[in-house]
Amino acid sequence: MKKKAVQLLAVLCCGSLLLSACSKNQAAPPSAEPKGSPNAANVNPPGQFPVVKDKITLKAAIRGSSLVEDLKTNGYTKWLENKTNVHVEWTILDEKSYQEQLNLLLASGNLPDVLMNLDVSPEQQMIYGEQGMFVSFTDLIEKYGENTKKIFKEMPEVKSAVTAPGNKIYSLPYINECYHCSLDYKMYVYKPWLDKLGLKEPATLDEFYQMLKAFKEKDPNGNGKPDEIALIGGEPKNAIKSQVDVFLMNSFIYDDGLKRMIVKDGKIDVVYNKPEWKEGLKYLNKLYKEGLLDRQSFTIDKDGLKKIAENPDIAIAGAIPAHSPSDITIVEGKSGRWLDYQPIAPLKGPNGAPKATWLAYDKIRQGEFIMTSANKYPEATMRWADAMYEFEAALYSNFGIEGSSWEKAKPGDLGRDGNPATYRLLIPFGRVQNENWAQYGLNYRTDKDYYAGQAVLKQPDKEKMYYDITKKNYEPYKPKIEEIVPPLFFPSNDAQQLADLDKTINDYVKSSIARFVTGDADIEKEWNNYVQTLDKMNLKTYIGIYQKALDAKKGG
């Protein structure tokens, strides 16, 4: 690899994503598709187990997990080997520094057969795929990917998300369809205060404003002190789902809380230089000036928000944006506030119908299962990976052994959606154990089967509560999927430029939100300068790179 290309990789993936030059030992041709290996005859047809007639051994590098005692002797490891006849020799990378270790592994030329749960970026997939170090699964899926093809049919957006230009699929998808997580930027309001003040749940921006004024001025906690915090948000890095602008800005213009981009008639654009964005900032500034939006809202982290929401003895916070009660309260804690804070629906704004931020592609994780050119068993590897998508495999992978951690549903068991349940969970997820992979490997966790399908064995059931309130208050307001920017692959020359532009522009947008809302910058006097500054930062070029990648995806 030429020196210039090495320098490009270093710039593209600086820091923890630093990529190194490739070893001369890699002999696979660029963008190679497996044409059928000498070991294909050992592989049983799709749907037939075990995967291989005679046992094989795959070498896999995987990120370590603090929740798994020993991957080699793990219950799911043994179950999967018994089912597939595929033995695995594990190289376990450090849970925190795994990306640096991955880069060294790629540079060494001593590749394992498979890379698992190492968050290999789309840029890395394209670079190493074009060099032949990563093998495309496209043809293998067609011949051996029975479950993978089913996923692509049921969720076409998944295939779109993982397919690189040239119809190359370098990473099999990891699916975690958490319904309430996909509609994630909610506004939680302390319901006992609404009840005490005789207020109904606000439906418009003005009603929300009046509610906050009542929280601030009418002593809803009844202690005779002006200690009520009407509304507080969190700082954008540590408490990203508690950013104060997202929920409220959606009453003016769509805000996804991340890149703040939209797609209209196939064209990508940003929202933060539009008149509607300006009006949203003016509304937030009004709340701030009147003391209804707490001054800590751009600096406080998740732990700080939880301390405020769980203030001892008496409640002091009225409204807090969050992902779920677990972000701001102690779920099933003694205070009971995890039940008292309830999410309200998006608020009607100047343009009528509001939106709810929909993370339509958040269920899809890329770069979790990569096959390298060192692999001598591509057909068996495809079938082994495909087996992990089965529902029973998901239960073993995420919970553990049947009868120990979970069991099949009993007659009369109902799931969280009110339909017959699929299984019962016997031991909660999250403990250190040696039965499951703690959500590693490949997964196909659908909302219907995995989340809604779990039997409700006690009340209140937190997941059912999250499901019901999301269905009622947020599902009706989500945008069309065509309006959302999908995951994109960028060629290396564009990715380098994009990395610089992305940080410069989005850091400026975030800081400007804080400055306009707090009044550090006068929005009427400085708005035009703000828009012009974005233009000088090459916003047009930035949008153009995204548009080019979107057009390439549509072109296949």
Coordinates of C-alpha atoms in Angstrom, one line a residue:
M1 CA 0.0 0.0 0.0
K2 CA 1.4 3.4 -1.0
K3 CA 2.5 5.8 1.7
K4 CA -0.2 8.3 0.6
A5 CA -2.9 5.8 1.3
V6 CA -1.5 5.0 4.7
Q7 CA -1.6 8.7 5.6
L8 CA -5.1 9.0 4.4
L9 CA -6.2 6.1 6.6
A10 CA -4.5 7.8 9.6
V11 CA -6.3 11.0 9.0
L12 CA -9.6 9.3 8.3
C13 CA -9.6 7.2 11.5
C14 CA -7.5 9.2 13.9
G15 CA -7.3 8.4 17.6
S16 CA -8.9 5.2 18.5
L17 CA -9.8 4.4 14.9
L18 CA -6.3 4.8 13.5
L19 CA -5.9 2.4 10.6
S20 CA -2.6 0.9 9.6
A21 CA -1.0 -0.2 6.4
C22 CA -1.9 -3.6 5.2
S23 CA 0.4 -6.5 5.2
K24 CA 1.9 -7.8 2.0
N25 CA 0.9 -11.2 3.1
Q26 CA -2.7 -10.5 2.0
A27 CA -3.2 -12.3 -1.3
A28 CA -6.9 -12.0 -1.9
P29 CA -7.9 -10.0 -4.9
P30 CA -9.7 -6.6 -4.4
S31 CA -13.4 -6.9 -3.7
A32 CA -13.3 -10.7 -3.9
E33 CA -16.5 -12.7 -3.7
P34 CA -16.0 -16.3 -2.6
K35 CA -16.6 -18.6 -5.6
G36 CA -16.8 -21.8 -3.6
S37 CA -14.1 -23.0 -1.3
P38 CA -12.5 -26.5 -1.3
N39 CA -14.3 -27.1 2.0
A40 CA -17.8 -26.3 0.7
A41 CA -18.6 -30.1 0.3
N42 CA -18.5 -30.4 4.1
V43 CA -21.4 -27.9 4.5
N44 CA -25.0 -29.2 4.9
P45 CA -27.8 -27.4 3.0
P46 CA -29.5 -24.4 4.6
G47 CA -31.9 -25.3 7.3
Q48 CA -30.2 -28.6 8.0
F49 CA -28.1 -29.0 11.2
P50 CA -25.3 -29.4 12.1
V51 CA -23.9 -26.8 9.7
V52 CA -20.9 -29.0 8.8
K53 CA -20.7 -32.8 8.7
D54 CA -17.2 -32.9 10.1
K55 CA -16.3 -30.4 12.9
I56 CA -14.3 -27.4 11.9
T57 CA -12.5 -24.7 13.9
L58 CA -12.9 -21.0 13.3
K59 CA -10.6 -18.4 14.8
A60 CA -12.5 -15.3 16.0
A61 CA -11.5 -12.0 17.5
I62 CA -14.2 -10.5 19.7
R63 CA -14.5 -7.7 22.2
G64 CA -14.5 -8.8 25.8
S65 CA -17.5 -8.4 28.1
S66 CA -17.3 -7.7 31.8
L67 CA -20.6 -9.6 32.1
V68 CA -19.2 -12.9 30.7
E69 CA -17.0 -15.0 32.9
D70 CA -15.3 -17.2 30.2
L71 CA -16.4 -17.3 26.6
K72 CA -14.7 -20.6 26.0
T73 CA -16.7 -22.5 28.5
N74 CA -19.9 -20.3 28.2
G75 CA -23.3 -22.0 28.0
Y76 CA -24.3 -20.4 24.8
T77 CA -20.8 -21.2 23.3
K78 CA -21.4 -24.9 24.0
W79 CA -25.0 -24.8 22.8
L80 CA -24.0 -23.2 19.5
E81 CA -21.1 -25.6 18.9
N82 CA -23.4 -28.6 19.6
K83 CA -26.0 -27.2 17.2
T84 CA -23.6 -26.3 14.3
N85 CA -20.5 -28.5 14.8
V86 CA -18.4 -25.4 14.6
H87 CA -15.7 -25.0 17.3
V88 CA -14.2 -21.5 17.9
E89 CA -10.8 -20.5 19.1
W90 CA -11.3 -17.0 20.7
T91 CA -9.0 -14.0 20.7
I92 CA -10.6 -11.7 23.3
L93 CA -9.8 -8.0 22.9
D94 CA -10.0 -5.6 25.7
E95 CA -13.5 -4.2 26.4
K96 CA -12.3 -0.6 26.3
S97 CA -9.2 -0.5 24.0
Y98 CA -10.5 -3.1 21.5
Q99 CA -10.4 -0.7 18.6
E100 CA -6.7 0.1 19.0
Q101 CA -6.1 -3.7 19.3
L102 CA -8.1 -4.3 16.2
N103 CA -6.0 -1.8 14.2
L104 CA -2.8 -3.6 15.3
L105 CA -4.4 -6.9 14.3
L106 CA -5.3 -5.6 10.9
A107 CA -1.8 -4.3 10.4
S108 CA -0.1 -7.5 11.5
G109 CA -1.3 -9.6 8.6
N110 CA -2.0 -12.4 11.1
L111 CA -5.8 -12.3 10.7
P112 CA -8.4 -14.4 12.4
D113 CA -11.2 -15.9 10.3
V114 CA -13.9 -13.6 11.8
L115 CA -14.1 -10.3 13.6
M116 CA -17.0 -10.0 16.0
N117 CA -18.5 -7.1 17.9
L118 CA -15.6 -4.7 17.1
D119 CA -17.6 -1.9 15.5
V120 CA -15.8 -1.9 12.2
S121 CA -16.8 1.4 10.6
P122 CA -18.3 1.6 7.1
E123 CA -15.1 3.5 6.0
Q124 CA -13.0 0.6 7.2
Q125 CA -15.2 -1.9 5.6
M126 CA -14.9 -0.2 2.2
I127 CA -11.1 0.3 2.5
Y128 CA -10.3 -3.2 3.6
G129 CA -13.0 -4.7 1.4
E130 CA -11.6 -3.1 -1.7
Q131 CA -8.1 -4.5 -0.7
G132 CA -9.5 -8.0 -0.4
M133 CA -8.8 -8.3 3.4
F134 CA -12.6 -8.3 4.1
V135 CA -14.8 -10.7 2.1
S136 CA -18.2 -9.8 0.8
F137 CA -21.1 -11.9 2.0
T138 CA -23.4 -11.0 -0.9
D139 CA -23.2 -14.3 -2.9
L140 CA -22.9 -16.4 0.3
I141 CA -26.2 -14.8 1.6
E142 CA -28.0 -15.8 -1.6
K143 CA -26.9 -19.4 -1.3
Y144 CA -26.6 -20.1 2.4
G145 CA -28.2 -17.2 4.3
E146 CA -31.7 -18.5 4.9
N147 CA -32.4 -16.4 8.0
T148 CA -30.5 -13.4 6.6
K149 CA -32.6 -13.3 3.5
K150 CA -35.7 -13.5 5.7
I151 CA -34.5 -10.5 7.6
F152 CA -33.9 -8.6 4.4
K153 CA -37.4 -9.4 3.2
E154 CA -39.1 -8.4 6.5
M155 CA -36.9 -5.3 7.0
P156 CA -35.7 -4.0 3.6
E157 CA -34.0 -1.1 5.4
V158 CA -31.6 -3.5 7.0
K159 CA -30.2 -4.7 3.6
S160 CA -30.0 -1.1 2.5
A161 CA -28.1 -0.1 5.6
V162 CA -25.4 -2.8 5.3
T163 CA -24.9 -2.8 1.5
A164 CA -21.9 -0.8 0.3
P165 CA -21.5 0.5 -3.2
G166 CA -21.1 -2.2 -5.8
N167 CA -23.6 -4.4 -4.0
K168 CA -21.0 -5.5 -1.4
I169 CA -22.0 -6.6 2.1
Y170 CA -18.9 -6.8 4.2
S171 CA -20.6 -7.0 7.5
L172 CA -23.7 -9.1 8.5
P173 CA -26.2 -7.0 10.4
Y174 CA -26.8 -7.0 14.2
I175 CA -30.5 -6.3 14.8
N176 CA -32.0 -5.0 18.1
E177 CA -35.4 -3.7 17.4
C178 CA -36.2 -2.0 20.7
Y179 CA -39.5 -0.2 19.9
H180 CA -39.5 2.4 22.7
C181 CA -35.8 3.1 22.0
S182 CA -36.6 4.0 18.4
L183 CA -38.8 6.9 19.5
D184 CA -36.3 8.0 22.0
Y185 CA -36.4 11.7 22.7
K186 CA -39.3 11.9 25.1
M187 CA -40.3 14.7 27.5
Y188 CA -41.1 13.4 31.0
V189 CA -43.4 15.5 33.2
Y190 CA -43.9 15.0 37.0
K191 CA -47.6 13.9 37.0
P192 CA -48.3 14.5 40.7
W193 CA -47.6 18.2 40.1
L194 CA -50.1 18.3 37.2
D195 CA -52.7 16.6 39.4
K196 CA -52.1 19.0 42.4
L197 CA -52.4 22.1 40.2
G198 CA -55.4 20.8 38.3
L199 CA -53.6 20.9 35.0
K200 CA -54.2 18.7 32.0
E201 CA -51.3 17.2 30.0
P202 CA -50.1 20.0 27.6
A203 CA -50.8 19.5 23.9
T204 CA -49.5 22.8 22.5
L205 CA -46.3 24.9 23.0
D206 CA -48.4 27.6 24.8
E207 CA -49.9 25.0 27.2
F208 CA -46.4 23.7 27.9
Y209 CA -45.2 27.2 28.7
Q210 CA -48.2 27.8 31.0
M211 CA -47.5 24.5 32.7
L212 CA -43.9 25.5 33.4
K213 CA -45.0 28.8 34.8
A214 CA -47.3 27.1 37.2
F215 CA -44.6 24.7 38.2
K216 CA -42.2 27.6 38.9
E217 CA -44.7 30.0 40.6
K218 CA -47.4 27.9 42.4
D219 CA -45.2 25.8 44.8
P220 CA -46.4 22.4 43.6
N221 CA -44.2 20.5 46.0
G222 CA -45.9 22.4 48.9
N223 CA -42.8 23.2 51.0
G224 CA -43.2 27.0 50.8
K225 CA -39.9 27.5 49.1
P226 CA -39.2 28.6 45.5
D227 CA -37.0 25.5 44.9
E228 CA -39.0 24.1 41.9
I229 CA -37.1 23.5 38.7
A230 CA -39.7 23.8 36.0
L231 CA -37.6 22.3 33.1
I232 CA -34.1 21.0 32.9
G233 CA -32.1 19.3 30.2
G234 CA -28.7 17.7 30.0
E235 CA -25.4 18.4 28.2
P236 CA -25.2 17.1 24.6
K237 CA -22.4 14.5 25.1
N238 CA -23.0 12.6 28.4
A239 CA -26.8 13.2 28.4
I240 CA -27.5 13.1 24.7
K241 CA -31.1 11.9 25.0
S242 CA -31.8 14.8 27.5
Q243 CA -30.8 17.6 25.1
V244 CA -33.3 20.2 25.7
D245 CA -33.8 21.3 22.1
V246 CA -34.8 18.1 20.5
F247 CA -38.3 17.4 21.8
L248 CA -39.4 21.1 21.7
M249 CA -37.7 21.8 18.3
N250 CA -39.8 19.1 16.7
S251 CA -42.8 21.4 17.2
F252 CA -41.1 23.7 14.7
I253 CA -39.0 21.6 12.4
Y254 CA -37.7 18.0 12.5
D255 CA -34.7 17.5 14.9
D256 CA -33.0 14.1 15.1
G257 CA -30.7 15.2 17.9
L258 CA -27.6 14.0 15.9
K259 CA -26.7 15.3 12.4
R260 CA -30.0 17.3 12.3
M261 CA -30.6 16.3 8.7
I262 CA -33.7 15.5 6.6
V263 CA -34.4 14.0 3.2
K264 CA -37.1 15.6 1.1
D265 CA -37.9 14.3 -2.4
G266 CA -34.6 12.4 -2.4
K267 CA -32.5 15.5 -1.5
I268 CA -30.6 15.8 1.8
D269 CA -30.6 19.1 3.7
V270 CA -29.9 20.3 7.2
V271 CA -32.5 22.0 9.4
Y272 CA -30.4 24.2 11.6
N273 CA -30.2 27.1 9.1
K274 CA -33.9 27.3 8.4
P275 CA -36.4 30.0 9.7
E276 CA -38.3 27.4 11.7
W277 CA -35.1 26.5 13.6
K278 CA -34.7 30.1 14.4
E279 CA -38.3 30.3 15.8
G280 CA -37.6 27.2 17.9
L281 CA -34.5 28.8 19.4
K282 CA -36.5 31.9 20.2
Y283 CA -39.1 29.8 22.1
L284 CA -36.3 28.1 24.1
N285 CA -34.7 31.5 24.8
K286 CA -38.0 32.7 26.1
L287 CA -38.2 29.8 28.6
Y288 CA -34.6 30.5 29.7
K289 CA -35.1 34.3 30.1
E290 CA -38.1 33.7 32.3
G291 CA -36.3 31.2 34.5
L292 CA -38.5 28.3 33.3
L293 CA -35.5 26.5 31.7
D294 CA -32.8 25.8 34.3
R295 CA -29.4 27.3 33.8
Q296 CA -27.6 24.0 34.2
S297 CA -29.3 22.6 31.1
F298 CA -26.2 22.7 28.9
T299 CA -23.7 21.5 31.5
I300 CA -25.3 18.9 33.7
D301 CA -24.7 15.2 33.0
K302 CA -26.9 12.1 33.5
D303 CA -25.9 11.6 37.1
G304 CA -26.7 15.2 37.9
L305 CA -30.1 14.9 36.3
K306 CA -30.8 11.7 38.3
K307 CA -29.9 13.4 41.5
I308 CA -32.3 16.2 40.8
A309 CA -35.1 13.9 39.8
E310 CA -34.5 11.7 42.8
N311 CA -34.0 14.6 45.2
P312 CA -34.5 13.2 48.7
D313 CA -37.8 13.6 50.5
I314 CA -39.4 16.0 48.1
A315 CA -39.6 16.4 44.3
I316 CA -38.1 19.6 42.8
A317 CA -38.1 18.9 39.0
G318 CA -41.2 19.3 36.8
A319 CA -40.1 18.3 33.3
I320 CA -37.0 16.5 32.0
P321 CA -36.3 15.2 28.5
A322 CA -35.0 11.7 28.6
H323 CA -34.8 8.3 26.8
S324 CA -36.7 6.5 29.6
P325 CA -37.3 6.7 33.4
S326 CA -34.0 4.8 33.8
D327 CA -32.1 7.9 32.6
I328 CA -33.5 10.2 35.3
T329 CA -34.8 8.0 38.1
I330 CA -34.1 4.8 39.9
V331 CA -36.3 2.3 38.2
E332 CA -38.3 0.3 40.8
G333 CA -36.6 2.5 43.4
K334 CA -38.1 3.4 46.8
S335 CA -39.1 6.9 45.8
G336 CA -41.5 5.6 43.1
R337 CA -40.7 8.5 40.9
W338 CA -39.9 6.2 38.0
L339 CA -43.7 5.9 37.8
D340 CA -44.5 9.5 38.6
Y341 CA -42.5 10.9 35.6
Q342 CA -44.6 10.2 32.5
P343 CA -43.8 11.2 28.9
I344 CA -46.1 13.7 27.1
A345 CA -46.9 13.6 23.4
P346 CA -45.2 16.0 21.0
L347 CA -46.6 19.5 21.2
K348 CA -48.5 21.3 18.4
G349 CA -46.5 24.3 17.1
P350 CA -46.8 27.1 14.7
N351 CA -47.0 24.8 11.7
G352 CA -49.6 22.4 13.1
A353 CA -48.6 18.8 13.3
P354 CA -45.4 18.1 15.4
K355 CA -43.0 15.3 14.9
A356 CA -41.4 12.7 17.1
T357 CA -37.7 11.9 16.6
W358 CA -37.6 8.4 15.0
L359 CA -34.3 6.6 15.0
A360 CA -35.5 4.3 12.3
Y361 CA -32.0 2.8 11.7
D362 CA -30.9 2.7 15.3
K363 CA -31.9 -1.0 15.5
I364 CA -29.2 -1.9 13.0
R365 CA -25.5 -2.2 14.0
Q366 CA -22.9 -2.4 11.4
G367 CA -19.4 -3.9 11.6
E368 CA -20.3 -6.6 14.1
F369 CA -19.5 -9.6 12.0
I370 CA -16.7 -9.5 9.4
M371 CA -15.1 -12.4 7.5
T372 CA -11.5 -12.0 6.5
S373 CA -9.5 -13.3 3.6
A374 CA -7.8 -15.8 6.0
N375 CA -11.0 -17.7 6.3
K376 CA -10.9 -21.2 4.6
Y377 CA -14.5 -22.0 5.5
P378 CA -16.6 -19.1 4.0
E379 CA -19.7 -21.3 3.4
A380 CA -19.7 -22.8 6.8
T381 CA -19.0 -19.4 8.4
M382 CA -22.0 -17.9 6.6
R383 CA -24.3 -20.8 7.9
W384 CA -22.8 -20.5 11.4
A385 CA -23.5 -16.8 11.5
D386 CA -27.0 -17.2 10.0
A387 CA -27.9 -19.7 12.7
M388 CA -27.4 -17.0 15.3
Y389 CA -30.4 -15.1 13.9
E390 CA -32.8 -17.9 15.0
F391 CA -35.1 -16.9 17.9
E392 CA -34.0 -19.7 20.1
A393 CA -30.4 -18.6 19.6
A394 CA -31.3 -15.1 20.6
L395 CA -32.7 -16.4 23.9
Y396 CA -29.5 -18.4 24.6
S397 CA -27.3 -15.6 23.4
N398 CA -28.9 -12.9 25.5
F399 CA -30.3 -14.7 28.5
G400 CA -28.7 -18.1 28.9
I401 CA -29.8 -21.7 29.3
E402 CA -33.4 -22.8 28.9
G403 CA -34.8 -23.7 32.3
S404 CA -32.2 -21.7 34.1
S405 CA -32.5 -18.2 32.7
W406 CA -35.7 -18.5 30.6
E407 CA -38.4 -20.9 29.7
K408 CA -41.1 -21.3 27.1
A409 CA -44.4 -19.4 27.8
K410 CA -47.1 -21.2 29.7
P411 CA -50.8 -21.3 28.5
G412 CA -52.4 -18.0 29.3
D413 CA -49.2 -16.0 29.4
L414 CA -49.6 -12.6 27.7
G415 CA -46.8 -10.5 26.2
R416 CA -46.4 -6.8 26.5
D417 CA -48.5 -6.2 23.5
G418 CA -51.4 -8.2 24.9
N419 CA -50.9 -11.1 22.6
P420 CA -49.9 -14.6 23.7
A421 CA -46.3 -14.5 25.0
T422 CA -43.4 -16.5 23.5
Y423 CA -41.2 -17.0 26.6
R424 CA -40.7 -16.2 30.3
L425 CA -37.6 -14.5 31.6
L426 CA -36.5 -16.1 34.9
I427 CA -33.4 -14.1 35.7
P428 CA -33.0 -10.4 34.7
F429 CA -30.3 -9.5 32.2
G430 CA -27.2 -7.7 33.5
R431 CA -25.6 -10.0 36.0
V432 CA -22.1 -11.4 35.6
Q433 CA -22.6 -15.0 34.5
N434 CA -21.4 -17.8 32.2
E435 CA -24.6 -18.8 30.4
N436 CA -24.9 -16.1 27.7
W437 CA -22.8 -13.8 25.6
A438 CA -24.4 -10.6 27.1
Q439 CA -25.8 -9.4 23.7
Y440 CA -22.7 -10.2 21.7
G441 CA -22.4 -12.3 18.6
L442 CA -25.2 -11.7 16.0
N443 CA -28.7 -11.0 17.0
Y444 CA -32.1 -10.7 15.4
R445 CA -34.1 -9.3 18.3
T446 CA -37.5 -8.1 17.0
D447 CA -39.9 -6.1 19.0
K448 CA -42.7 -8.6 18.3
D449 CA -40.9 -11.7 19.4
Y450 CA -38.2 -10.6 21.8
Y451 CA -39.6 -7.5 23.6
A452 CA -43.4 -7.7 23.3
G453 CA -43.2 -11.5 23.3
Q454 CA -41.8 -11.7 26.8
A455 CA -44.5 -12.8 29.3
V456 CA -45.6 -10.1 31.8
L457 CA -45.3 -11.8 35.2
K458 CA -45.7 -8.9 37.5
Q459 CA -47.1 -5.3 37.5
P460 CA -45.9 -2.7 36.9
D461 CA -43.8 -4.2 34.1
K462 CA -41.4 -1.5 33.1
E463 CA -40.9 -2.7 29.5
K464 CA -44.7 -2.9 29.0
M465 CA -45.0 0.6 30.4
Y466 CA -42.4 1.9 27.9
Y467 CA -44.1 0.0 25.1
D468 CA -47.6 1.3 25.8
I469 CA -46.7 4.9 26.3
T470 CA -44.6 4.9 23.1
K471 CA -47.4 3.4 21.1
K472 CA -49.9 6.0 22.5
N473 CA -47.8 9.2 22.6
Y474 CA -45.1 8.9 20.0
E475 CA -45.9 6.4 17.3
P476 CA -48.5 8.6 15.7
Y477 CA -46.0 11.4 15.2
K478 CA -43.0 9.7 13.6
P479 CA -41.9 10.9 10.2
K480 CA -41.8 8.7 7.0
I481 CA -38.7 6.6 6.7
E482 CA -38.0 8.3 3.3
E483 CA -37.5 11.5 5.2
I484 CA -34.7 10.0 7.4
V485 CA -31.0 9.9 6.2
P486 CA -30.1 6.2 6.1
P487 CA -26.6 4.8 7.1
L488 CA -24.2 5.6 4.3
F489 CA -20.9 4.4 2.9
F490 CA -18.3 7.1 2.0
P491 CA -15.3 6.5 -0.3
S492 CA -12.0 7.2 1.5
N493 CA -11.4 10.6 -0.3
D494 CA -14.8 11.9 0.8
A495 CA -14.6 10.3 4.2
Q496 CA -11.5 12.3 5.0
Q497 CA -13.1 15.6 4.1
L498 CA -16.3 14.7 5.8
A499 CA -14.6 13.9 9.1
D500 CA -13.2 17.4 9.3
L501 CA -16.4 19.1 8.1
D502 CA -18.7 17.1 10.3
K503 CA -16.8 18.0 13.5
T504 CA -16.4 21.7 12.6
I505 CA -20.0 22.2 11.6
N506 CA -21.8 20.2 14.2
D507 CA -19.6 21.5 17.1
Y508 CA -20.6 25.0 15.9
V509 CA -24.3 24.1 15.7
K510 CA -24.2 22.7 19.2
S511 CA -22.4 25.7 20.7
S512 CA -24.7 28.1 18.9
I513 CA -27.8 26.3 20.3
A514 CA -26.5 27.0 23.8
R515 CA -25.5 30.6 23.0
F516 CA -28.8 31.5 21.4
V517 CA -30.9 29.8 24.1
T518 CA -29.0 31.3 27.0
G519 CA -28.9 34.8 25.4
D520 CA -25.1 34.8 25.1
A521 CA -25.8 35.5 21.4
D522 CA -28.8 37.7 20.4
I523 CA -30.7 35.7 17.9
E524 CA -32.2 38.6 16.1
K525 CA -28.9 40.4 15.7
E526 CA -26.7 37.4 15.0
W527 CA -28.8 35.0 13.1
N528 CA -27.7 36.1 9.7
N529 CA -24.0 35.9 10.8
Y530 CA -24.6 32.4 12.1
V531 CA -26.1 31.3 8.8
Q532 CA -23.2 32.9 6.8
T533 CA -20.7 31.3 9.1
L534 CA -22.1 27.9 8.3
D535 CA -21.8 28.7 4.6
K536 CA -18.2 29.7 5.1
M537 CA -17.6 26.3 6.8
N538 CA -18.4 24.7 3.5
L539 CA -21.9 23.5 4.5
K540 CA -22.8 23.1 0.8
T541 CA -19.8 20.7 0.3
Y542 CA -20.8 18.8 3.5
I543 CA -24.3 18.3 2.3
G544 CA -23.0 17.4 -1.2
I545 CA -20.9 14.6 0.2
Y546 CA -23.9 13.1 1.9
Q547 CA -26.0 13.5 -1.2
K548 CA -23.4 11.8 -3.3
A549 CA -23.3 8.8 -0.9
L550 CA -27.2 8.6 -0.9
D551 CA -27.3 8.7 -4.7
A552 CA -24.6 5.9 -4.8
K553 CA -26.7 3.8 -2.4
K554 CA -29.8 4.3 -4.6
G555 CA -27.8 3.3 -7.6
G556 CA -26.9 0.0 -6.0

